[in-house]
Coordinates of C-alpha atoms and ligand atoms in Angstrom, one line a residue:
X232 CA -97.8 193.1 30.3
X233 CA -99.5 194.2 32.9
X234 CA -103.1 192.9 32.5
X235 CA -104.1 195.7 34.7
X236 CA -102.3 198.0 33.0
X237 CA -103.3 199.9 29.4
X238 CA -101.1 202.1 27.2
X239 CA -102.3 205.1 25.2
X240 CA -100.1 207.1 22.9
X241 CA -101.9 210.0 21.7
X242 CA -99.7 210.4 18.3
X243 CA -99.4 206.8 16.8
X244 CA -102.0 204.9 19.1
X245 CA -105.2 204.1 17.1
X246 CA -109.1 203.6 18.6
X247 CA -109.8 200.3 16.3
X248 CA -109.9 196.8 16.4
X249 CA -106.5 196.7 15.6
X250 CA -105.2 198.4 19.1
X251 CA -104.9 196.0 22.2
X252 CA -103.7 198.8 24.6
X253 CA -100.7 197.1 25.0
X254 CA -97.3 198.9 24.7
X255 CA -96.6 197.7 21.2
X256 CA -100.2 198.3 20.4
X257 CA -101.4 201.5 22.3
X258 CA -105.0 203.4 22.3
X259 CA -105.2 206.7 20.8
X260 CA -107.4 208.1 23.6
X261 CA -107.5 207.7 27.5
X262 CA -111.6 207.7 26.8
X263 CA -111.1 205.2 24.3
X264 CA -109.1 202.9 26.7
X265 CA -111.4 203.5 29.7
X266 CA -114.6 202.2 27.5
X267 CA -112.4 198.8 26.6
X268 CA -111.0 198.3 30.0
X269 CA -112.9 199.7 33.0
X270 CA -111.0 200.8 36.4
X271 CA -107.7 199.5 34.7
X272 CA -104.5 201.9 35.0
X273 CA -103.7 203.3 32.3
X274 CA -99.8 205.2 31.0
X275 CA -99.9 207.5 28.5
X276 CA -97.4 209.3 26.1
X277 CA -97.1 211.5 23.2
X278 CA -94.4 210.0 21.2
X279 CA -93.8 212.3 18.6
X280 CA -94.7 215.7 19.2
X281 CA -92.7 217.8 20.9
X282 CA -93.8 218.1 24.4
X283 CA -94.4 222.0 25.6
X284 CA -91.2 222.3 26.3
X285 CA -88.7 221.9 23.6
X286 CA -85.5 221.7 25.3
X287 CA -86.9 218.3 26.8
X288 CA -84.4 215.3 26.2
X289 CA -86.3 213.6 22.8
X290 CA -86.1 210.2 24.7
X291 CA -88.5 211.3 27.6
X292 CA -91.1 211.4 25.1
X293 CA -90.9 207.7 24.5
X294 CA -91.1 206.9 28.2
X295 CA -94.8 205.8 29.4
X296 CA -96.2 208.2 32.7
X297 CA -99.3 207.5 34.4
X298 CA -102.2 209.1 33.1
X299 CA -102.1 212.9 34.5
X300 CA -104.8 213.7 36.9
X301 CA -106.6 216.1 35.0
X302 CA -106.9 213.8 32.3
X303 CA -108.3 211.2 34.2
X304 CA -110.5 213.4 35.4
X305 CA -111.8 214.6 32.1
X306 CA -111.9 211.2 30.4
X307 CA -114.0 209.5 33.6
X308 CA -116.2 212.4 33.0
X309 CA -116.7 211.5 29.6
X310 CA -116.3 207.7 30.2
X311 CA -119.6 208.3 32.4
X312 CA -121.6 209.8 29.9
X313 CA -120.5 207.7 27.4
X314 CA -121.9 205.0 29.9
X315 CA -125.3 206.4 30.7
X316 CA -126.0 206.8 27.0
X317 CA -125.0 203.9 26.1
X318 CA -127.6 202.9 29.1
X319 CA -130.3 205.0 27.5
X320 CA -129.7 203.2 24.3
X321 CA -130.1 199.8 25.4
X322 CA -133.2 201.0 27.3
X323 CA -134.7 202.3 24.2
X324 CA -133.8 199.3 22.0
X325 CA -135.8 197.0 24.8
X326 CA -138.8 199.5 24.7
X327 CA -139.0 199.5 21.0
X328 CA -138.6 195.9 20.8
X329 CA -141.3 195.3 22.7
X330 CA -143.5 197.9 21.2
X331 CA -142.9 196.5 18.0
X332 CA -143.9 193.1 19.5
X333 CA -147.0 194.8 21.0
X334 CA -147.8 196.3 17.7
X335 CA -147.3 193.2 16.1
X336 CA -150.1 191.2 18.3
X337 CA -152.5 194.1 18.2
X338 CA -152.1 194.0 15.0
X339 CA -153.3 190.0 14.6
X340 CA -156.2 190.7 17.1
X341 CA -156.7 193.2 14.4
X342 CA -156.4 191.0 11.2
X343 CA -159.7 189.0 13.3
X344 CA -161.9 192.1 13.4
X345 CA -164.4 191.9 10.7
X346 CA -166.6 195.0 10.0
X347 CA -170.0 194.2 8.0
X348 CA -171.9 196.9 6.9
X349 CA -175.5 197.4 8.8
X350 CA -178.4 196.5 6.2
X351 CA -180.3 198.7 8.4
X352 CA -179.1 201.7 7.2
X353 CA -180.3 203.3 4.3
X354 CA -178.6 202.6 1.1
X355 CA -176.0 205.4 0.4
X356 CA -176.0 207.7 -2.3
X357 CA -172.8 207.8 -4.7
X358 CA -171.6 210.7 -4.8
X359 CA -168.3 212.6 -5.8
X360 CA -166.2 214.5 -3.3
X361 CA -167.5 217.4 -4.7
X362 CA -170.8 217.4 -5.0
X363 CA -172.6 220.0 -2.8
X364 CA -176.0 219.7 -5.1
X365 CA -178.7 220.1 -2.4
X366 CA -181.5 218.1 -4.0
X367 CA -178.9 215.1 -3.7
X368 CA -177.3 215.6 0.0
X369 CA -178.4 217.1 3.0
X370 CA -175.8 217.7 6.2
X371 CA -176.5 216.1 9.3
X372 CA -177.0 217.9 12.3
X373 CA -177.7 217.6 16.1
X374 CA -180.9 216.9 15.9
X375 CA -181.1 215.7 12.4
X376 CA -180.0 212.7 10.1
X377 CA -177.5 214.1 7.3
X378 CA -177.7 211.6 3.9
X379 CA -175.7 208.4 3.7
X380 CA -173.3 208.5 0.8
X381 CA -170.6 206.3 -0.5
X382 CA -167.2 208.1 -1.8
X383 CA -164.4 206.5 -3.3
X384 CA -161.1 208.4 -3.3
X385 CA -157.3 208.2 -1.9
X386 CA -156.0 209.0 1.1
X387 CA -154.7 212.6 1.0
X388 CA -153.9 213.5 4.4
X389 CA -154.2 211.0 7.9
X390 CA -154.1 212.0 11.5
X391 CA -154.6 209.4 13.9
X392 CA -156.3 210.1 17.4
X393 CA -156.7 208.0 19.8
X394 CA -160.2 206.8 19.3
X395 CA -160.7 208.5 16.3
X396 CA -158.7 208.7 12.6
X397 CA -159.4 211.2 10.3
X398 CA -159.0 211.1 6.6
X399 CA -158.7 213.7 4.0
X400 CA -159.7 211.6 1.0
X401 CA -159.4 213.0 -2.6
X402 CA -160.7 212.0 -6.1
X403 CA -158.8 214.8 -8.3
X404 CA -162.0 217.0 -8.1
X405 CA -162.6 217.6 -4.5
X406 CA -161.4 217.0 -1.3
X407 CA -163.6 215.6 1.9
X408 CA -163.0 215.2 5.3
X409 CA -163.6 211.4 6.8
X410 CA -164.0 210.2 10.1
X411 CA -163.8 206.5 11.4
X412 CA -164.3 205.4 14.8
X413 CA -165.5 202.3 16.4
X414 CA -164.5 199.1 15.3
X415 CA -163.6 200.8 12.0
X416 CA -160.4 201.7 13.8
X417 CA -159.7 198.7 15.1
X418 CA -159.5 196.7 12.0
X419 CA -156.1 195.6 10.4
X420 CA -156.8 198.1 7.0
X421 CA -157.5 201.2 9.5
X422 CA -154.2 200.3 11.5
X423 CA -152.2 200.1 8.6
X424 CA -153.7 202.5 6.5
X425 CA -151.2 204.8 4.1
X426 CA -151.5 207.7 2.4
X427 CA -152.2 207.0 -1.2
X428 CA -154.3 204.1 -0.6
X429 CA -157.5 204.0 -2.5
X430 CA -160.8 203.6 -0.5
X431 CA -164.5 203.2 -0.5
X432 CA -166.3 204.8 2.2
X433 CA -169.7 204.7 3.5
X434 CA -171.4 207.0 6.4
X435 CA -173.2 209.9 7.1
X436 CA -172.4 213.6 5.8
X437 CA -172.7 215.8 8.7
X438 CA -172.0 219.7 9.4
X439 CA -169.0 220.5 11.6
X440 CA -168.9 220.8 14.7
X441 CA -168.5 225.2 16.0
X442 CA -164.6 226.1 15.5
X443 CA -164.0 223.1 13.7
X444 CA -162.3 223.5 9.7
X445 CA -162.9 220.9 7.0
X446 CA -163.0 221.2 3.2
X447 CA -166.8 222.4 1.6
X448 CA -167.6 222.6 5.9
X449 CA -168.9 219.2 5.9
X450 CA -167.2 215.3 7.3
X451 CA -168.5 212.0 6.4
X452 CA -168.9 210.0 9.8
X453 CA -167.7 206.3 8.5
X454 CA -170.3 203.6 9.2
X455 CA -168.5 201.3 6.5
X456 CA -164.9 201.4 4.5
X457 CA -163.1 199.1 2.0
X458 CA -159.6 199.7 0.8
X459 CA -159.8 199.0 -3.0
X460 CA -155.5 199.5 -3.4
X461 CA -153.1 199.7 -0.8
X462 CA -150.3 202.4 -1.2
X463 CA -147.0 201.1 -0.3
X464 CA -145.5 202.6 3.3
X465 CA -142.5 203.3 5.3
X466 CA -139.4 203.9 3.5
X467 CA -141.3 203.4 0.0
X468 CA -144.5 205.7 1.1
X469 CA -145.1 208.5 -1.1
X470 CA -143.8 211.3 1.2
X471 CA -140.5 209.6 1.2
X472 CA -139.9 209.7 -2.6
X473 CA -141.3 213.0 -3.3
X474 CA -140.9 215.8 -0.9
X475 CA -141.5 219.9 -1.7
X476 CA -137.8 221.0 -1.6
X477 CA -136.0 217.5 -2.7
X478 CA -133.7 217.0 -5.2
X479 CA -135.1 218.6 -8.3
X480 CA -133.5 215.5 -10.5
X481 CA -135.5 213.3 -7.9
X482 CA -138.5 214.9 -8.5
X483 CA -138.5 214.7 -12.0
X484 CA -138.0 211.6 -12.2
X485 CA -140.8 210.7 -9.8
X486 CA -142.8 213.4 -11.6
X487 CA -146.2 210.8 -12.0
X488 CA -145.9 210.9 -8.2
X489 CA -145.3 214.8 -8.1
X490 CA -148.4 215.0 -10.1
X491 CA -150.4 213.4 -6.8
X492 CA -149.4 216.5 -4.6
X493 CA -151.6 219.6 -4.1
X494 CA -149.0 222.4 -6.2
X495 CA -148.3 220.2 -9.3
X496 CA -152.1 219.3 -9.9
X497 CA -153.6 222.7 -9.1
X498 CA -150.8 223.6 -11.8
X499 CA -152.7 221.5 -14.4
X500 CA -155.9 222.2 -13.6
X501 CA -155.8 226.3 -14.3
X502 CA -153.9 225.1 -17.3
X503 CA -156.8 222.8 -18.2
X504 CA -159.1 226.2 -17.7
X505 CA -156.7 228.3 -19.3
X506 CA -156.9 226.1 -22.6
X507 CA -160.5 226.1 -22.4
X508 CA -160.5 229.9 -21.7
X509 CA -158.6 230.2 -24.7
X510 CA -161.1 227.9 -26.9
X511 CA -163.6 230.0 -25.6
X512 CA -162.5 233.1 -26.8
X513 CA -161.4 232.3 -30.0
X514 CA -165.0 230.9 -30.6
X515 CA -166.1 234.7 -29.5
X516 CA -163.9 236.0 -32.1
X517 CA -165.1 233.6 -34.4
X518 CA -161.8 231.7 -35.1
X519 CA -161.5 228.3 -36.8
X520 CA -159.7 225.5 -35.3
X521 CA -157.5 223.5 -37.3
X522 CA -154.8 220.4 -36.6
X523 CA -151.6 221.3 -38.6
X524 CA -149.3 218.5 -39.3
X525 CA -146.2 217.9 -36.9
X526 CA -144.2 216.4 -39.1
X527 CA -142.9 218.7 -41.7
X528 CA -140.0 219.5 -44.0
X529 CA -139.7 223.3 -43.6
X530 CA -138.6 225.1 -40.8
X531 CA -139.9 229.0 -39.3
X532 CA -137.6 229.8 -36.8
X533 CA -134.2 229.0 -37.8
X534 CA -132.4 225.6 -38.5
X535 CA -130.6 225.8 -34.9
X536 CA -133.5 224.3 -33.0
X537 CA -134.6 221.9 -35.7
X538 CA -135.0 218.4 -34.7
X539 CA -134.7 216.0 -37.5
X540 CA -135.7 212.9 -37.9
X541 CA -135.2 210.1 -41.0
X542 CA -138.8 210.0 -42.7
X543 CA -138.8 207.2 -45.0
X544 CA -135.6 208.2 -46.0
X545 CA -136.0 211.8 -46.4
X546 CA -134.6 214.5 -44.0
X547 CA -138.1 215.9 -42.2
X548 CA -138.6 217.8 -38.7
X549 CA -140.6 218.1 -36.0
X550 CA -142.7 221.3 -35.9
X551 CA -141.0 224.7 -34.8
X552 CA -144.8 226.5 -35.1
X553 CA -147.4 225.8 -37.0
X554 CA -147.7 229.3 -38.8
X555 CA -146.7 228.8 -42.3
X556 CA -149.5 226.3 -42.5
X557 CA -152.4 228.7 -40.5
X558 CA -151.1 231.0 -43.0
X559 CA -152.3 228.5 -45.9
X560 CA -156.1 228.5 -44.2
X561 CA -156.8 232.0 -44.5
X562 CA -158.7 232.3 -47.9
X563 CA -160.5 228.6 -47.0
X564 CA -161.4 229.2 -43.5
X565 CA -161.2 232.9 -42.4
X566 CA -159.2 233.7 -39.4
X567 CA -157.5 230.6 -38.0
X568 CA -155.6 229.1 -34.7
X569 CA -154.7 226.2 -33.3
X570 CA -153.0 224.8 -29.9
X571 CA -150.6 222.3 -30.6
X572 CA -147.3 220.8 -29.7
X573 CA -143.9 222.7 -31.1
X574 CA -140.5 221.3 -30.6
X575 CA -137.4 223.2 -30.2
X576 CA -133.7 221.5 -30.2
X577 CA -132.8 223.8 -27.3
X578 CA -129.6 222.7 -25.7
X579 CA -129.5 225.9 -23.3
X580 CA -131.6 224.7 -19.9
X581 CA -132.9 228.1 -19.1
X582 CA -135.9 227.9 -17.1
X583 CA -138.3 228.9 -20.0
X584 CA -137.0 226.8 -22.5
X585 CA -138.7 223.4 -23.4
X586 CA -137.8 220.7 -26.1
X587 CA -141.6 220.3 -26.4
X588 CA -143.8 223.0 -25.5
X589 CA -147.9 223.7 -26.2
X590 CA -148.2 226.4 -29.0
X591 CA -151.0 228.4 -29.2
X592 CA -151.2 230.0 -32.3
X593 CA -153.4 232.3 -34.1
X594 CA -153.1 234.0 -38.0
X595 CA -155.6 236.7 -39.3
X596 CA -156.6 237.8 -42.5
X597 CA -157.1 241.4 -44.1
X598 CA -155.6 243.1 -40.7
X599 CA -153.0 245.9 -40.1
X600 CA -150.3 245.6 -37.5
X601 CA -152.3 247.9 -34.8
X602 CA -155.4 245.3 -35.1
X603 CA -153.0 242.5 -34.4
X604 CA -152.1 243.9 -31.1
X605 CA -155.0 245.3 -30.4
X606 CA -156.0 241.8 -30.9
X607 CA -153.1 240.1 -29.0
X608 CA -154.2 242.4 -26.3
X609 CA -158.2 241.1 -26.2
X610 CA -157.0 237.7 -25.9
X611 CA -154.7 237.7 -23.2
X612 CA -157.0 240.1 -20.9
X613 CA -160.2 238.2 -21.8
X614 CA -158.7 234.7 -21.4
X615 CA -157.5 235.7 -18.0
X616 CA -161.2 237.4 -17.2
X617 CA -163.0 233.6 -18.3
X618 CA -160.4 231.9 -16.5
X619 CA -161.1 233.8 -13.1
X620 CA -164.6 233.8 -13.4
X621 CA -164.9 230.3 -12.0
X622 CA -164.6 230.5 -8.8
X623 CA -162.7 227.2 -7.9
X624 CA -160.1 227.8 -10.7
X625 CA -159.5 231.7 -9.4
X626 CA -158.7 230.0 -6.2
X627 CA -155.7 227.6 -7.3
X628 CA -154.2 230.7 -9.0
X629 CA -154.3 232.8 -5.8
X630 CA -153.4 230.1 -3.7
X631 CA -150.3 229.3 -6.2
X632 CA -149.8 233.1 -7.0
X633 CA -151.3 235.4 -4.3
X634 CA -149.6 238.3 -5.8
X635 CA -151.5 238.0 -9.4
X636 CA -153.2 241.1 -10.6
X637 CA -155.4 240.6 -14.0
X638 CA -153.0 243.4 -16.4
X639 CA -154.7 246.5 -17.1
X640 CA -155.5 247.7 -20.5
X641 CA -153.5 249.0 -22.9
X642 CA -150.6 247.3 -22.6
X643 CA -147.7 249.4 -22.6
X644 CA -146.4 249.7 -26.4
X645 CA -142.3 250.2 -26.5
X646 CA -140.4 250.0 -29.7
X647 CA -137.4 247.8 -30.3
X648 CA -135.3 251.3 -30.5
X649 CA -136.5 253.0 -27.3
X650 CA -135.9 249.5 -25.4
X651 CA -132.1 250.2 -26.6
X652 CA -132.3 253.5 -25.3
X653 CA -133.9 252.2 -22.1
X654 CA -131.3 249.8 -21.5
X655 CA -128.6 251.9 -22.1
X656 CA -129.9 254.7 -19.6
X657 CA -130.2 251.9 -17.2
X658 CA -126.9 250.6 -17.7
X659 CA -128.2 247.1 -18.5
X660 CA -125.2 245.5 -20.7
X661 CA -125.6 243.4 -23.9
X662 CA -124.4 239.6 -23.4
X663 CA -121.0 241.0 -24.0
X664 CA -121.2 243.5 -21.3
X665 CA -121.3 246.2 -23.6
X666 CA -123.9 248.8 -23.6
X667 CA -126.8 247.7 -26.2
X668 CA -126.7 249.1 -29.7
X669 CA -129.0 249.0 -32.2
X670 CA -128.9 245.8 -33.8
X671 CA -128.3 243.7 -30.6
X672 CA -130.6 240.3 -30.2
X673 CA -132.0 241.8 -26.6
X674 CA -130.6 238.6 -24.5
X675 CA -133.2 236.9 -21.8
X676 CA -131.0 238.2 -19.3
X677 CA -131.4 242.0 -20.0
X678 CA -135.2 241.4 -21.6
X679 CA -136.0 240.1 -18.0
X680 CA -134.5 242.5 -15.9
X681 CA -135.8 245.4 -17.9
X682 CA -139.8 243.5 -17.7
X683 CA -139.7 243.2 -14.0
X684 CA -138.0 246.8 -13.3
X685 CA -141.1 248.3 -15.5
X686 CA -143.5 245.3 -13.6
X687 CA -146.3 245.6 -16.3
X688 CA -147.1 243.6 -19.7
X689 CA -145.5 245.1 -22.3
X690 CA -145.8 245.0 -26.7
X691 CA -142.2 245.2 -27.5
X692 CA -142.4 246.3 -31.2
X693 CA -140.7 246.9 -34.7
X694 CA -137.1 244.9 -34.2
X695 CA -134.5 245.0 -36.7
X696 CA -134.8 242.7 -39.8
X697 CA -131.7 240.9 -39.5
X698 CA -132.8 239.4 -36.1
X699 CA -136.2 238.7 -36.5
X700 CA -137.1 235.6 -39.2
X701 CA -137.4 235.6 -42.6
X702 CA -141.2 235.7 -43.2
X703 CA -141.9 239.2 -41.0
X704 CA -143.4 241.8 -43.2
X705 CA -140.8 245.2 -43.4
X706 CA -142.3 248.6 -41.8
X707 CA -143.1 250.7 -44.4
X708 CA -142.0 253.8 -42.7
X709 CA -138.8 252.3 -41.6
X710 CA -137.4 249.4 -43.7
X711 CA -134.9 248.7 -41.2
X712 CA -137.2 247.1 -38.8
X713 CA -140.5 244.7 -39.5
X714 CA -144.0 244.5 -38.0
X715 CA -143.4 242.5 -35.2
X716 CA -143.8 242.1 -31.5
X717 CA -142.8 240.1 -28.5
X718 CA -145.4 240.4 -25.5
X719 CA -143.1 240.6 -22.5
X720 CA -144.6 239.3 -19.0
X721 CA -142.8 240.6 -15.7
X722 CA -141.3 237.5 -14.0
X723 CA -141.2 235.5 -17.3
X724 CA -140.1 238.0 -20.0
X725 CA -141.3 236.9 -23.6
X726 CA -144.6 235.0 -23.6
X727 CA -145.9 235.8 -27.0
X728 CA -144.1 236.2 -30.3
X729 CA -145.7 237.7 -33.6
X730 CA -145.7 239.9 -36.7
X731 CA -147.1 240.9 -39.9
X732 CA -146.1 238.6 -42.8
X733 CA -144.5 239.2 -46.0
X734 CA -147.3 239.3 -48.6
X735 CA -146.0 240.2 -52.0
X736 CA -144.4 237.4 -53.5
X737 CA -141.0 239.4 -55.0
X738 CA -140.6 239.8 -51.4
X739 CA -141.1 236.9 -50.0
X740 CA -138.3 235.3 -53.0
X741 CA -135.7 238.0 -51.8
X742 CA -136.1 236.8 -48.2
X743 CA -135.5 233.1 -49.1
X744 CA -132.3 234.4 -50.9
X745 CA -131.1 236.5 -47.8
X746 CA -131.7 234.0 -45.1
X747 CA -129.9 231.1 -47.8
X748 CA -133.2 229.3 -47.7
X749 CA -133.6 227.1 -50.2
X750 CA -137.3 228.5 -51.8
X751 CA -138.7 224.8 -53.5
X752 CA -139.8 222.9 -50.1
X753 CA -141.7 226.5 -49.4
X754 CA -143.7 226.3 -52.6
X755 CA -146.8 225.7 -51.2
X756 CA -146.0 229.0 -48.3
X757 CA -144.9 230.6 -51.4
X758 CA -148.2 230.1 -53.8
X759 CA -150.3 232.2 -50.9
X760 CA -148.5 235.1 -52.3
X761 CA -149.7 234.1 -56.1
X762 CA -153.3 233.3 -55.3
X763 CA -154.4 236.7 -54.0
X764 CA -152.9 237.5 -51.3
X765 CA -153.8 240.0 -48.1
X766 CA -152.0 242.1 -45.8
X767 CA -152.1 239.1 -42.8
X768 CA -150.5 238.5 -39.5
X769 CA -150.8 236.2 -36.3
X770 CA -148.7 235.2 -33.2
X771 CA -147.4 232.3 -31.2
X772 CA -148.3 232.3 -27.5
X773 CA -146.3 229.7 -25.3
X774 CA -148.8 227.9 -23.0
X775 CA -146.0 227.0 -20.6
X776 CA -144.8 230.5 -20.2
X777 CA -148.2 231.8 -19.8
X778 CA -148.9 229.4 -17.1
X779 CA -145.8 230.3 -15.5
X780 CA -146.4 233.8 -15.1
X781 CA -149.9 233.5 -14.2
X782 CA -149.4 230.8 -11.4
X783 CA -146.5 232.5 -10.0
X784 CA -144.0 229.4 -11.1
X785 CA -140.4 229.7 -11.3
X786 CA -139.7 227.7 -14.3
X787 CA -142.3 226.1 -17.8
X788 CA -141.4 222.9 -16.9
X789 CA -143.6 222.9 -13.6
X790 CA -146.4 223.9 -15.8
X791 CA -146.4 221.0 -18.4
X792 CA -147.5 217.3 -17.4
X793 CA -144.1 215.4 -18.3
X794 CA -142.0 217.8 -19.2
X795 CA -139.4 217.7 -22.0
X796 CA -136.1 219.5 -22.1
X797 CA -132.4 219.7 -22.8
X798 CA -131.3 215.7 -22.1
X799 CA -135.0 214.8 -20.4
X800 CA -137.3 212.9 -22.1
X801 CA -138.2 210.5 -18.9
X802 CA -140.8 209.3 -17.5
Ligands
4AD1409 O1 -141.2 233.5 -30.5 P1 -141.0 232.2 -31.6 O2 -140.4 231.7 -32.0 O3 -142.4 232.5 -32.9 C1 -142.7 231.5 -33.5 O4 -142.6 230.4 -33.2 C2 -144.0 232.1 -34.6 N1 -143.8 231.2 -36.0 C3 -145.6 232.1 -33.8 C4 -146.3 232.6 -34.9 O5 -146.9 233.4 -34.9 N2 -147.3 231.7 -35.2 O6 -142.4 231.7 -30.4 C5 -143.6 232.2 -29.9 C6 -143.6 231.7 -28.4 C7 -142.6 232.4 -27.7 O7 -142.8 233.8 -27.5 C8 -142.5 231.9 -26.3 O8 -143.9 231.8 -25.6 C9 -143.1 230.2 -27.1 O9 -143.7 230.3 -27.7 N3 -141.6 229.6 -27.0 C10 -141.5 228.3 -26.0 N4 -141.8 228.0 -25.3 C11 -141.2 227.4 -24.5 N5 -139.6 226.6 -24.9 C12 -139.3 227.3 -26.2 N6 -138.2 226.5 -26.3 C13 -140.0 227.7 -26.8 N7 -140.1 228.9 -27.7 C14 -141.0 229.5 -27.9

């Protein structure tokens, strides 16, 4: 082989280590040949593809010809570009190497910088990041000193400038802007600070310079700090593990880290406030709180969603609802409520179904169906009112859901039969794609569309007996239907299910029979009808669904700490 000549076969050549550029092992492209052997002679051919002139002798295709001028020019241009790119990359690599070495030296130097607290400074006052009490703290201004304080928290945001590091510290209750300058930023700890690192910071609280913005309009000018626990950085940094629009499964696996973020922690704070508002409202209407068992041997809402387990050799279930137990509390305690977990083995993965959810349930004695509806309306409105009366919580809600509007009373009331007519008129089909007829269970999609179109809370009432649970009281004026209610909210659909309960002994026995339920395990529930029975009713509200509606969340999974749904039980 002529040592200065290299061969390119555009059909069978290879642009990799298996090619040498010889006739026997040609390259595939002229550019690759040039990169391997600049300034050589190149011969090319297309051994298999028919030339444009199809009548040409096939043997001529196997002949090596000097590379065409135009092809050479094009390849030379590309080669020049390639060379420039390589030169740039090499330069960058050198610079990076130099920078890494410089940073290493700087960090080694930084290790020698030791900061000490100035003993002449006033002793710091320990405060929380949301403390605003003027009896405790004063903000410094251009001509007055502020209180020297001591705070603890984790790094939420971090921004380094030449002579200053801005840190937003968080402690779960509030945020505080802290400024590091002078010797503080020369320390190894400051130079390698990562998000989520926990710190104690001491310094003077000052008001902000004009035009600046920071939480509670103040900032801490640090004079001393200590790292309590560093957070891992680089590839393992929290921002690499959980990203707002990241893979959903990864976010769920890292729920323990997601919960540190603004959105998840705000939802959890609203949740805490809403739960307290329920407790307060029940206190106002004089309901007694009880705590029924989670391990039971009876079903409430049908066998299909029961979680079964072995209870010392006997069959038992995780409760689907505390309703039956609440009913037994009425004679001894009067109106009662509970906020407990309910469990449903829901195999379908919808955005509003959990396997474990928080159920706010209440039972009311000596009432009519109308009393029940009025009570539910009062509860929903009063809980929202109390929740929004805390400006901190209200801000979380409006940050999460800028369009949130407290519902106005009275809620729209619509009978099931009217909803069926509405769905037919609006051409919203049932699950089989056919027009709805009386007796259909209105499926999630249809219910959601109706609620979204009407765009107001709806009391959907009087469902047919066959599609509702065994315990529901029939409407005395139309025994085809029950005195039942679902509360539907725009964006989420059903958030409450309730009804009057069968209170006649014989009727309950007939209902067990109709549903194929063995009455024996229910003896304690049936006894209610034997020892001074009363017209009574109640409801259950899914706390996560209520929150999804209030906080404008896509799914109930975002509204509980560690969601449990089909096939997920970790972390
Ligand atoms: O309509 P449900 O099944 O009614 C009952 O359990 C009654 N025994 C309650 C009672 O009268 N005390 O459930 C009530 C509410 C629903 O409206 C919904 O908000 C919520 O509980 N819910 C769920 N939330 C999340 N995931 C699930 N799988 C849920 N199933 C019901």
